[in-house]
Coordinates of C-alpha atoms in Angstrom, one line a residue:
X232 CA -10.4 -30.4 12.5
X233 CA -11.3 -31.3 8.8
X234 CA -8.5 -29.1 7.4
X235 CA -6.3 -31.7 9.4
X236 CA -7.4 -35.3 7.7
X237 CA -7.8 -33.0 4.2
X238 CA -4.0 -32.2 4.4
X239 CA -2.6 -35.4 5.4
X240 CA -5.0 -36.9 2.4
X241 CA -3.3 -34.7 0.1
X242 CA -6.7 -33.0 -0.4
X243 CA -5.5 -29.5 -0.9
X244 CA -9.1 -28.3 -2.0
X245 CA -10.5 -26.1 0.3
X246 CA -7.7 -23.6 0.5
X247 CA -9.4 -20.3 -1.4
X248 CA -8.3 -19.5 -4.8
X249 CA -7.3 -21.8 -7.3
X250 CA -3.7 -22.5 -6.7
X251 CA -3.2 -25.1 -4.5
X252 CA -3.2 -28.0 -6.8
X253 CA -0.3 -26.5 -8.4
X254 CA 1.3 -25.0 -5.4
X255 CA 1.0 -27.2 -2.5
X256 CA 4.3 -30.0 -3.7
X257 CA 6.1 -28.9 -0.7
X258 CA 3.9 -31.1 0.9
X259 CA 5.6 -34.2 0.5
X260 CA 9.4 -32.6 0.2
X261 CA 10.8 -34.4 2.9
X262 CA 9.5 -37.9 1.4
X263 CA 11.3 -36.5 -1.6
X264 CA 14.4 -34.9 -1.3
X265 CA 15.4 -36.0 2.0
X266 CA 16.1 -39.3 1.0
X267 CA 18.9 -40.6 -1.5
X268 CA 18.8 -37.2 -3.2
X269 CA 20.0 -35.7 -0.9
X270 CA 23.0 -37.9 -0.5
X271 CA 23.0 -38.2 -4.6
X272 CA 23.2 -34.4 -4.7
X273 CA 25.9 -33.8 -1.8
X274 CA 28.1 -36.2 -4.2
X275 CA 27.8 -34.1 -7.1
X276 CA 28.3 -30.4 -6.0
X277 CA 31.2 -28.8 -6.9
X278 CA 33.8 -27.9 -4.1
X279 CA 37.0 -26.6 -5.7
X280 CA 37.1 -23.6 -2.8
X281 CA 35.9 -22.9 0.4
X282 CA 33.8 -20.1 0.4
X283 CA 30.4 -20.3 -1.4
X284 CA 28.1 -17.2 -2.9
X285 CA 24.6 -17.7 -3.2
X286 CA 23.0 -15.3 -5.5
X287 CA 19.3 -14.9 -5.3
X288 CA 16.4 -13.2 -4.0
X289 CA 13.1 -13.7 -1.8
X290 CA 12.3 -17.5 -1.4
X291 CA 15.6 -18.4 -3.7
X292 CA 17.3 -16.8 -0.9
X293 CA 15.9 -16.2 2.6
X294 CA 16.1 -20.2 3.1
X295 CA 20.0 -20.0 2.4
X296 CA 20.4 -17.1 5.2
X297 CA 18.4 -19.4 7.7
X298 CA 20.2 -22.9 7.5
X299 CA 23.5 -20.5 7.4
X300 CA 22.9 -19.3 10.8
X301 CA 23.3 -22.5 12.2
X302 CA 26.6 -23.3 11.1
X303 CA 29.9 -21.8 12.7
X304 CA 31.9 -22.3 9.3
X305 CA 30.6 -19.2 7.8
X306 CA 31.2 -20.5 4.7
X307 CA 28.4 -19.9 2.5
X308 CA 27.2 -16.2 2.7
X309 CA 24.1 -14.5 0.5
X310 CA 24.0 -11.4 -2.1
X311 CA 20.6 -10.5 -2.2
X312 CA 21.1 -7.1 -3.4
X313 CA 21.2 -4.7 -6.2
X314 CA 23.1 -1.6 -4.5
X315 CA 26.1 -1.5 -6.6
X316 CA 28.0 -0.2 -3.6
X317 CA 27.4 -3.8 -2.1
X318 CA 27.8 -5.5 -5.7
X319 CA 31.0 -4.1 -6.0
X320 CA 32.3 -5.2 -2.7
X321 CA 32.1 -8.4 -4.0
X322 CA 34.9 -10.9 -5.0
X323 CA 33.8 -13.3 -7.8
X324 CA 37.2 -15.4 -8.0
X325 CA 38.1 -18.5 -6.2
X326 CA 34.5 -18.7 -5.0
X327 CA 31.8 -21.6 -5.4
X328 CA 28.6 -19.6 -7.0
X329 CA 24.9 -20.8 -6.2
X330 CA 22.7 -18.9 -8.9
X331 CA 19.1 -19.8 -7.5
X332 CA 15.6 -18.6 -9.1
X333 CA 12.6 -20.5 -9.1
X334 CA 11.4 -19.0 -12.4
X335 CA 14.6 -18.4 -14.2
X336 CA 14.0 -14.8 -15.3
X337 CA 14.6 -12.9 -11.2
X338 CA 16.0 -9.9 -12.6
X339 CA 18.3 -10.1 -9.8
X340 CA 19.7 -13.3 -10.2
X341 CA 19.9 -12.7 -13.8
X342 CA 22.3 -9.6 -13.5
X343 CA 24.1 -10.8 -10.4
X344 CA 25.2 -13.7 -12.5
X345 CA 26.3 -11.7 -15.5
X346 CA 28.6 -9.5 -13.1
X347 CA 29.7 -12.2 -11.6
X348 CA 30.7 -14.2 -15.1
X349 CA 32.3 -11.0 -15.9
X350 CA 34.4 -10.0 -13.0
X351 CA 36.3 -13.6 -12.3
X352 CA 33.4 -16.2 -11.7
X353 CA 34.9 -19.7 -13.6
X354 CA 31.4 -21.1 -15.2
X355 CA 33.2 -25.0 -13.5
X356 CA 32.5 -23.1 -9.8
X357 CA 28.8 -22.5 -10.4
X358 CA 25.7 -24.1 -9.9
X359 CA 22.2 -23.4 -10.7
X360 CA 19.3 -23.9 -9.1
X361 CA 15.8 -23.2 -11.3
X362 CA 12.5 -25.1 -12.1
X363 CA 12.6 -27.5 -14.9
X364 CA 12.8 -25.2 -18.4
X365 CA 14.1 -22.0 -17.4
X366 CA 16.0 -19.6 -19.4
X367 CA 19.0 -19.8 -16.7
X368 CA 18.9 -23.7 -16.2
X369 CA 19.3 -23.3 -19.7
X370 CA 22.2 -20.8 -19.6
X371 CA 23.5 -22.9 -16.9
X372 CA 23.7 -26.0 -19.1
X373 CA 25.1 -24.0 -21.8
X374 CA 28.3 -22.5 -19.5
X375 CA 28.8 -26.5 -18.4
X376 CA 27.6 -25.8 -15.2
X377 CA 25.8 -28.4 -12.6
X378 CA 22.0 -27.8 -12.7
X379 CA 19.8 -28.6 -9.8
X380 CA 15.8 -28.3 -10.9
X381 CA 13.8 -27.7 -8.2
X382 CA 9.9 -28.7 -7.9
X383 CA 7.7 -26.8 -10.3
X384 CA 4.5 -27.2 -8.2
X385 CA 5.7 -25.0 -4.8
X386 CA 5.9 -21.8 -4.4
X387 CA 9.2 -19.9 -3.5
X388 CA 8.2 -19.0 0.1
X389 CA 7.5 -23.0 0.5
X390 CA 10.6 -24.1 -0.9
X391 CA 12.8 -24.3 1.9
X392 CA 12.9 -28.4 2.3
X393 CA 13.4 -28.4 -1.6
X394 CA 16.8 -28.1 -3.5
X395 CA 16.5 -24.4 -2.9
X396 CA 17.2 -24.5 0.5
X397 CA 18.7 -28.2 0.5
X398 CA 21.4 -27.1 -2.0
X399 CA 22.7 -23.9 0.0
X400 CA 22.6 -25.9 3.5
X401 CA 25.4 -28.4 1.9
X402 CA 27.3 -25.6 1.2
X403 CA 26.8 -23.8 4.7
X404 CA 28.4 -27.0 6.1
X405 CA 25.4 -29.5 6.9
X406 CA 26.0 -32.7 5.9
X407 CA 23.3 -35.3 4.6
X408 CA 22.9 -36.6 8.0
X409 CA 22.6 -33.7 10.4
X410 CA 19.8 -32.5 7.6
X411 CA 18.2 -35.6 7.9
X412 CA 17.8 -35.4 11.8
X413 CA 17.2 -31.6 12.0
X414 CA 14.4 -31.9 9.6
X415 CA 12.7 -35.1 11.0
X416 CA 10.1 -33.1 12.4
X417 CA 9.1 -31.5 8.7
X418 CA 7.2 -34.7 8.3
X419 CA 3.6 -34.6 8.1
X420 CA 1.8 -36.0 11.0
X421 CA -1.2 -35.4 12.8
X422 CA 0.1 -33.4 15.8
X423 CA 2.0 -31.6 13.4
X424 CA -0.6 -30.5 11.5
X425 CA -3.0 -29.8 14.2
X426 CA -0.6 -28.4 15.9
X427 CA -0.5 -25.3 13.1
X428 CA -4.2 -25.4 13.1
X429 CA -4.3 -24.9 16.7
X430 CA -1.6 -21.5 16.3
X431 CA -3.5 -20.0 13.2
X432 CA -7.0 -20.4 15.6
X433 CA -5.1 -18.6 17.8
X434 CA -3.6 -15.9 15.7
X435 CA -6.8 -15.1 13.6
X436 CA -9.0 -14.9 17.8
X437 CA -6.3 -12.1 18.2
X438 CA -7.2 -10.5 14.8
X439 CA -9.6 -7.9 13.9
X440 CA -11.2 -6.7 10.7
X441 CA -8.6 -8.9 8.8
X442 CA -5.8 -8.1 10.2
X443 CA -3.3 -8.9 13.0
X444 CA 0.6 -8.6 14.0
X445 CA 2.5 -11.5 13.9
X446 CA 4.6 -11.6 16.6
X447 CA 8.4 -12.3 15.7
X448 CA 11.3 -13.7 18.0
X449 CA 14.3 -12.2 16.3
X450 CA 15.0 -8.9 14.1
X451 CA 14.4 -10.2 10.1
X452 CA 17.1 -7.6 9.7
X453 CA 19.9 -9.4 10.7
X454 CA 18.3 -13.1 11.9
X455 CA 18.0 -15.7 8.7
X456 CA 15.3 -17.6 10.0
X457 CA 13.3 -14.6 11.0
X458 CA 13.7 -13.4 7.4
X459 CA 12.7 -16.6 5.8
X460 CA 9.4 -16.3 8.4
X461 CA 8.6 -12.7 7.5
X462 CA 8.4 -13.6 4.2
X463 CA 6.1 -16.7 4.3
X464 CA 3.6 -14.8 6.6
X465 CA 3.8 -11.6 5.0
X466 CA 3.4 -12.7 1.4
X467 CA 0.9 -15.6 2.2
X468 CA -1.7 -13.4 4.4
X469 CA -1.2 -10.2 2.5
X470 CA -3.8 -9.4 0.0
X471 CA -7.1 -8.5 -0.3
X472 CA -6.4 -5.8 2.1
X473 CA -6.8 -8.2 5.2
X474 CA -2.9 -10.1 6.3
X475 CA -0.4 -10.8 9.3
X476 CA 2.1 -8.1 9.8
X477 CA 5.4 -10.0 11.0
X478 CA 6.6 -7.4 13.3
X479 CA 9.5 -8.3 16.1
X480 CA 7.3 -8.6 19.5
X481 CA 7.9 -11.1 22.4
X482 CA 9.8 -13.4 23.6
X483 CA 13.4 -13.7 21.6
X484 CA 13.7 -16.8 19.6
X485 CA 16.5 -18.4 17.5
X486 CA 14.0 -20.3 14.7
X487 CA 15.4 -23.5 13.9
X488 CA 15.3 -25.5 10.4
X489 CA 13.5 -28.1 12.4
X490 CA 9.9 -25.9 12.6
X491 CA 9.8 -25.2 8.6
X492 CA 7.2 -27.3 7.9
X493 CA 5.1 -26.1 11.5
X494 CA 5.6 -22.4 9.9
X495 CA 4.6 -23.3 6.3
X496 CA 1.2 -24.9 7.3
X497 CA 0.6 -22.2 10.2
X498 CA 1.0 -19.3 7.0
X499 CA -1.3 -21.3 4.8
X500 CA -3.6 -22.0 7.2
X501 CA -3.8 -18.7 8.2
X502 CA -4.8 -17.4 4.9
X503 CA -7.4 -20.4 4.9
X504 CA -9.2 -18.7 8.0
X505 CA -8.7 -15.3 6.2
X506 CA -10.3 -16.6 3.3
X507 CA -7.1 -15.7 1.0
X508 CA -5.3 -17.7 -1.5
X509 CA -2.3 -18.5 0.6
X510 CA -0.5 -19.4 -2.8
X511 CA -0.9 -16.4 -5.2
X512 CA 1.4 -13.3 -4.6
X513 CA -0.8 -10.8 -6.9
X514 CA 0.9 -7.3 -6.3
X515 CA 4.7 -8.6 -6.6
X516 CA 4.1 -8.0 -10.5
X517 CA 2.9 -4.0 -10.0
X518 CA 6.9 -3.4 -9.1
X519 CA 8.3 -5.5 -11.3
X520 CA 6.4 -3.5 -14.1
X521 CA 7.2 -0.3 -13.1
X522 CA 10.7 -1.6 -13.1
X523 CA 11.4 -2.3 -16.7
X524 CA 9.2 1.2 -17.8
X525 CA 11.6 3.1 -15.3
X526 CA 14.7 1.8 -17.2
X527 CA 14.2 2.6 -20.7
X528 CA 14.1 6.4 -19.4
X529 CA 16.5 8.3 -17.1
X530 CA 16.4 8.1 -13.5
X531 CA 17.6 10.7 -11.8
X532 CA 18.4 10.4 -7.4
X533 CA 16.7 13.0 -6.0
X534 CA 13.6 11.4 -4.7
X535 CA 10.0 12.1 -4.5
X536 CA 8.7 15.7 -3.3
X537 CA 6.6 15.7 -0.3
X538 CA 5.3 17.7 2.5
X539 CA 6.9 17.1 6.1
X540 CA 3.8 17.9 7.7
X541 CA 1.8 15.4 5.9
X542 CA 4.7 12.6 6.7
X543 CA 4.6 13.3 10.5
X544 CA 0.9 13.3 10.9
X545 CA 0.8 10.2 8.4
X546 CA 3.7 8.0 10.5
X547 CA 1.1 9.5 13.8
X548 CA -2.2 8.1 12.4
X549 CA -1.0 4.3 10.7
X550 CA -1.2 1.1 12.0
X551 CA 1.9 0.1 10.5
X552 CA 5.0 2.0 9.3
X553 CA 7.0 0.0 6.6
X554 CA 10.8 1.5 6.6
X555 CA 12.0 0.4 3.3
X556 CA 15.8 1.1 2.9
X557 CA 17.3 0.7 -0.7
X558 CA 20.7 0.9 1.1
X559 CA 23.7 -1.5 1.0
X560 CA 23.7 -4.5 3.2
X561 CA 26.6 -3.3 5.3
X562 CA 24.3 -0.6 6.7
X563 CA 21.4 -3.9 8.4
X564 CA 22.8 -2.4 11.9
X565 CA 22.2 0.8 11.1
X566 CA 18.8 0.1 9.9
X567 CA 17.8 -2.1 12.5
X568 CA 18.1 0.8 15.4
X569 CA 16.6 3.0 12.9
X570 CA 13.6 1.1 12.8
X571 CA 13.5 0.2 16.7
X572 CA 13.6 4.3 17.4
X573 CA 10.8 4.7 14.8
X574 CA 8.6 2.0 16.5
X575 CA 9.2 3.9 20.0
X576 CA 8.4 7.2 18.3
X577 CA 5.7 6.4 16.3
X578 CA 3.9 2.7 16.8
X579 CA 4.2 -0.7 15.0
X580 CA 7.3 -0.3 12.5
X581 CA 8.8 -3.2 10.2
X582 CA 11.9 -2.6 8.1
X583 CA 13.9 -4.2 5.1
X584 CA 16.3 -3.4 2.3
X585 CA 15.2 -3.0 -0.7
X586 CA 14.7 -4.8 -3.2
X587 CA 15.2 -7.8 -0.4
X588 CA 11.9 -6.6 0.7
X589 CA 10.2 -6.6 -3.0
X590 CA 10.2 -10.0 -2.8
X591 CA 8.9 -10.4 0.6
X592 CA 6.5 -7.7 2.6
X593 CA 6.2 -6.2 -0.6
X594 CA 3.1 -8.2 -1.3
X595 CA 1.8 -7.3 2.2
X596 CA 2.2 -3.2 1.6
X597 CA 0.2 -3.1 -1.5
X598 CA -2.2 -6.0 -0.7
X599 CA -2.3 -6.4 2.3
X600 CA -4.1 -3.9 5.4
X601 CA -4.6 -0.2 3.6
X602 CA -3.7 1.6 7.4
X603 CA 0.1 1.2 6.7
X604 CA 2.2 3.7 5.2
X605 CA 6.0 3.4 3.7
X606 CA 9.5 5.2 4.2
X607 CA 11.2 4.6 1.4
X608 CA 15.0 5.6 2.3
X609 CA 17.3 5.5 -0.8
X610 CA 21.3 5.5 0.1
X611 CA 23.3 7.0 -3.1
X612 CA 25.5 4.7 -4.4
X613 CA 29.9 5.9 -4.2
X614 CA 30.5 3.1 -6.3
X615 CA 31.3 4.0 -9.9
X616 CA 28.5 3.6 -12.2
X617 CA 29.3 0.5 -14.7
X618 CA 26.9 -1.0 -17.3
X619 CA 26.0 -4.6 -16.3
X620 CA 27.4 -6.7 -19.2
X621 CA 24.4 -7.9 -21.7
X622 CA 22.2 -5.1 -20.3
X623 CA 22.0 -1.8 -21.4
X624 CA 21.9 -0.4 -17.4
X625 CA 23.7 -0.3 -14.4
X626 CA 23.2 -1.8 -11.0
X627 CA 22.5 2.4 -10.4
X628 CA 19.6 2.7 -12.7
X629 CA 18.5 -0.9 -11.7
X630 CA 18.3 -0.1 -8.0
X631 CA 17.3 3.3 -8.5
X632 CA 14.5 1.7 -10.6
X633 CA 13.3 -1.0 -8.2
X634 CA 13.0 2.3 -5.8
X635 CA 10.8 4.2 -7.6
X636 CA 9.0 1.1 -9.2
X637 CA 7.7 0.4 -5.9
X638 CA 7.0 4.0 -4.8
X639 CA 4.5 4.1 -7.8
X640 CA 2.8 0.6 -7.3
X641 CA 2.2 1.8 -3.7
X642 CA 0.5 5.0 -4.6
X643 CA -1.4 3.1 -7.4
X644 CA -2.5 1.2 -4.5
X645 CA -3.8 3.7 -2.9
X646 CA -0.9 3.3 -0.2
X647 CA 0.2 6.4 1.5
X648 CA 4.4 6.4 1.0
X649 CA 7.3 8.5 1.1
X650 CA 10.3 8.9 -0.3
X651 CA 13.8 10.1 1.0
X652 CA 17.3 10.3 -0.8
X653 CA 20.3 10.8 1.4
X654 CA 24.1 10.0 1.2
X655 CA 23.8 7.2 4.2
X656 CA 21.3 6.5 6.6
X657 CA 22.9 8.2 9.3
X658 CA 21.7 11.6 7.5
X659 CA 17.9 9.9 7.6
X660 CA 17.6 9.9 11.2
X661 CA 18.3 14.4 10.7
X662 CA 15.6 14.6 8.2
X663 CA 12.9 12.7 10.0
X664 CA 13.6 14.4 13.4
X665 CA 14.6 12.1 15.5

């Protein structure tokens, strides 16, 4: 029970790695931003129309989705995409904008914002949320836009009581006060800290060589809060080859905003026993990498060659099977019973759309337990191709990119993957048999 009187000491130095001095602030973000700024900040947001956009990606983003689900309004909704099919669906005018990146330079972000200044977003309807000294809190400032700086020493995945979660809430209809009792519970304590000690005891007895599932309540497909979950375990446990693989097992649960904090020290403590820096994320970069090399060169959709035979007895003989659909969002239904049919067929199966996914479970395929093997499924886009204004691509050769970015860092990994190119995901479900 030492871990429990380090933590609510603020003593943060016996998590491996060297991190957690600068990465363990969300800590004390209730005492911070739960407060006045929180009714400073409600006070100041721009509300000239109803409907709200939040463009980001991974921890910038999956927060948003969560405290969403809890309010009826529907009026704050996510674009956490590159597919230009799913960018182009997309109506920029009369709409409140929430650019959110923790670093400022999310390639996403970056070129969602540009479309969206482009095709009919008014800079007065936008607000940014960064770290201090970004390149887009700086943008932001330039355009006359309301910037919201978010704390420099947390990690995305832990960012969920900070303004990057805070800020979309207000916008998906919570008010100051309904925050402020839904979240009482985020304050440290000592049953709420043991408490996470006691469930990461119990998930690393259950483990073996280094591994283990982590069971989830709710498809992270479709369910906000299981996303924002799948990413903190996935990307927290996942490297070093040992990690948790968040797979949907067990009881059905709705995740409330309430059990943030319970989940955040349950994933770091996790890594603790694992003997993994829960804070560092050191195979995100290999895709992002690949990335910008893939776009000074032509891409070209017609996927990676591969034997069928080999595919079959490799989705046979892994642990874990990682569907990764570079699809629009519109198809999450589709992909959701195509992942429940391969986990009846073949085993343990988790799925996302890419590049959702880069920024989540990502980490956990390259780093993370070697037995898993990945289905990459790329949709073709019928959107007409357009060059993304300041960038000499399209959201076509940036998604296509992503794609293949993360096909290669998974073979450099010495991950077994495949890849598939079909005109919807409909036509995967021919080509894999089922």
């Amino acid at each position: 029970m030492e871990a429990v009187h380090q933590i609510l000491d603020g003593d943060v130095s016996f998590f491996p790695g060297n991190s957690a001095a600068l990465a363990t602030g969300w800590l004390d973000h209730p005492d911070r931003y739960l407060g006045d700024w929180l009714d400073e900040t409600e006070k100041s947001l721009p509300r000239r129309h109803r409907r709200t956009l939040l463009l980001g990606m991974g921890g910038s983003s999956a927060s948003a989705r969560f405290y969403a689900d809890w309010r009826v309004e529907g009026t704050l909704r996510v674009l956490d995409t590159t597919h230009p099919d799913s960018v182009a669906e997309e109506n920029f005018s009369y709409t409140q904008v929430v650019a959110s990146s923790k670093s400022g330079s999310t390639v996403e972000t970056q070129t969602l914002l540009a479309y969206a200044l482009a095709h009919g977003l008014d800079p007065r309807d936008l607000v940014v949320v960064t770290d201090p000294g970004t390149s887009l809190g700086e943008l932001g400032r330039s355009l006359g836009a309301l910037v919201v700086e978010g704390d420099p020493k947390t990690g995305g995945r832990f960012s969920a009581l900070s303004p990057f979660g805070l800020v979309p809430a207000l916008y998906a209809g919570w008010t100051p006060d309904e925050l402020r009792d839904e979240l009482a519970p985020c304050y440290l304590s000592d049953d709420l800290v043991a408490g996470a000690l006691h469930e990461a005891d119990r998930l690393i007895d259950a483990s073996h060589d280094g591994w283990g599932l982590f069971p989830l309540g709710a498809d992270p497909i479709v369910s906000g809060g299981a996303l924002w979950l799948e990413q903190l375990i996935a990307e927290t446990t996942g490297k070093d080859t040992r990690g948790f693989i968040p797979v949907q097992r067990g009881p059905v649960k709705a995740y409330r905003p309430s059990e943030i904090m319970h989940y955040q020290l349950v994933a770091a403590l996790v890594a603790y026993r694992l003997g993994v820096d829960p804070f560092s994320q050191p195979d995100v970069e290999a895709t992002k990498s690949q990335v910008f090399s893939l776009l000074a060169g032509p891409l070209d959709w017609i996927g990676a060659p591969y034997d069928p035979a080999d595919l079959h007895h490799d989705l046979e003989s892994a642990d874990h099977r990682a569907l990764q659909a570079f699809a629009p969002v519109s198809a999450a239904g589709h992909l959701s019973h195509l992942r429940q049919q391969l986990d009846v067929t073949y085993g343990t199966t988790t799925a996302n759309v890419g590049p959702r996914y880069l920024h989540s479970t990502g980490q956990l395929h390259k780093g993370g337990p070697r037995s898993v093997v990945g289905l990459q499924i790329i949709v073709r886009p019928r959107s007409e191709r357009r060059r993304i204004e300041g960038r000499a691509y399209s959201f076509h050769d940036l998604h296509l990119a992503q794609a293949i970015g993360d096909y290669r860092a998974m073979r450099q990994a010495g991950r077994a993957v495949y890849q598939i190119v079909v005109d919807d995901l409909m036509e995967a479900w021919t080509v894999l048999g089922l």
